[in-house]
Amino acid sequence: MAKIGFIGTGIMGLPMAQNVLKAGHSLFVSTHHDAAPAALLEAGAVALANPKEVAQEAEFIIVMVPDTPHVEDVLFRENGIAEGVGPNKLVIDMSSISPSATKAFAEKINATGAQYLDAPVSGGEVGAKAATLSIMVGGSEESFARALPLFQAMGKNITLVGGNGDGQTAKVANQIIVALNIQAVGEALLFAAKNGADPARVREALMGGFAGSKILEVHGERMIKGTFDPGFRISLHQKDLNLALAGARELGLNLPNTANAQQVFSTCTAIGGSGWDHSALIKGLEHMANFSIRKD
């Protein structure tokens, strides 16, 4: 069993850290930003003052924070992770951030003698709690092999995609697909309801055909019931689509449907929905149509 440092114990990070503890590992958390969750301390986690102390104590240091600047901060701030790592340490960033920034972060950490993996996840809060996350990994095969038992404590579909940054690239691609599927489901249910059909029955009919999908199953139900507590917040999905669109500009690509989905998310934000679950994208469509499938 290994000594694990875990930085970032929010909606996703907390259940992931709990699953690491359940697998029998020792867990160290930092109190530099917030107090350590009582659920982790009661289960045996040790709270330390800052990321440097966590990195000094742990063999593996997992980071699970919202965005690129947050990762940079915990890595390279005063008393940050970089000050506490060296040979035989492995830093694993499981946040969803910029692929190009990830490559730069990896170079700096590797220069300390430590190793670096980017390992963003998909599956949401449900997958984090059930330890069924999909984990997309970028880094060396040696580092991946070392970290695999930890990944298996948190997820099921675990893939070494390539070198540093490739895990983040795969996650951005995932977020493009998820956003466009949410928009497709929202538009379909809006079309059906506006035509006078019962959207719940339309969803049921579509589930048995080629249009069936996990998003139609889970998020379609959320749309019909109006249960938009996150989940995965719209603001975070906007962040991920910003990464996609910024990367597309760097590569000289046009991603028109991704840009359109981002605009619909922006409509949701404009009407106060940045904290809604991303399935609430339908509320942006409804706002533009001046029609609700729930008659609310």
Coordinates of N, CA, C and O in Angstrom, one line a residue, residues 12 24 40 52 60 62 85 92 97 105 144 158 165 179 189 224 229 273 286:
M12 N -15.8 16.1 -7.3 CA -15.1 14.9 -7.8 C -14.0 14.4 -6.9 O -13.9 13.2 -6.7
G24 N -7.0 0.9 0.8 CA -6.0 0.6 1.8 C -4.8 1.5 1.8 O -3.9 1.2 2.5
L40 N -12.9 12.5 5.2 CA -11.5 11.9 5.0 C -10.8 11.8 6.3 O -10.1 10.7 6.5
K52 N 3.5 21.4 -0.4 CA 4.9 21.0 -0.3 C 5.0 19.9 0.8 O 5.7 18.9 0.5
F60 N 3.0 9.3 -4.2 CA 2.2 9.7 -5.3 C 1.5 11.0 -4.9 O 0.9 11.0 -3.8
I62 N -1.6 13.3 -6.1 CA -2.7 13.5 -7.1 C -3.2 14.9 -6.9 O -3.5 15.4 -5.8
V85 N 9.0 17.6 -4.2 CA 9.2 16.4 -5.0 C 10.7 16.2 -5.4 O 11.5 17.1 -5.3
I92 N 0.5 13.2 -10.3 CA -0.5 12.8 -11.2 C -1.6 13.9 -11.2 O -2.3 14.1 -10.2
I97 N -7.4 20.2 -17.9 CA -6.7 21.5 -18.2 C -6.1 21.6 -19.6 O -6.3 20.6 -20.4
F105 N 4.2 22.0 -17.7 CA 4.2 21.6 -16.2 C 5.0 20.3 -16.1 O 5.8 20.2 -15.1
F144 N 3.0 5.1 -15.9 CA 1.7 4.5 -16.0 C 1.6 3.2 -15.2 O 0.6 3.0 -14.5
I158 N -9.3 2.5 -18.2 CA -8.0 3.2 -18.0 C -7.1 3.0 -19.2 O -6.8 1.9 -19.5
G165 N 0.5 15.4 -22.0 CA -0.4 16.2 -22.7 C -1.4 15.5 -23.5 O -2.5 16.0 -23.8
A179 N -20.7 17.6 -25.0 CA -21.4 18.8 -25.2 C -22.3 18.7 -26.4 O -23.5 19.1 -26.3
L189 N -35.6 16.9 -27.8 CA -36.7 16.9 -26.9 C -37.5 18.2 -27.0 O -38.8 18.2 -26.9
I224 N -36.1 16.3 -18.7 CA -37.6 16.2 -18.5 C -38.0 16.5 -17.1 O -39.1 17.1 -16.9
D229 N -29.3 20.0 -10.5 CA -28.2 20.2 -9.5 C -27.0 19.4 -10.1 O -27.1 18.3 -10.5
G273 N -27.3 30.5 -15.0 CA -27.2 29.1 -14.8 C -25.7 28.6 -14.9 O -25.5 27.4 -15.1
E286 N -34.4 26.4 -24.5 CA -35.8 26.8 -24.2 C -35.9 28.3 -24.1 O -36.9 28.9 -24.5

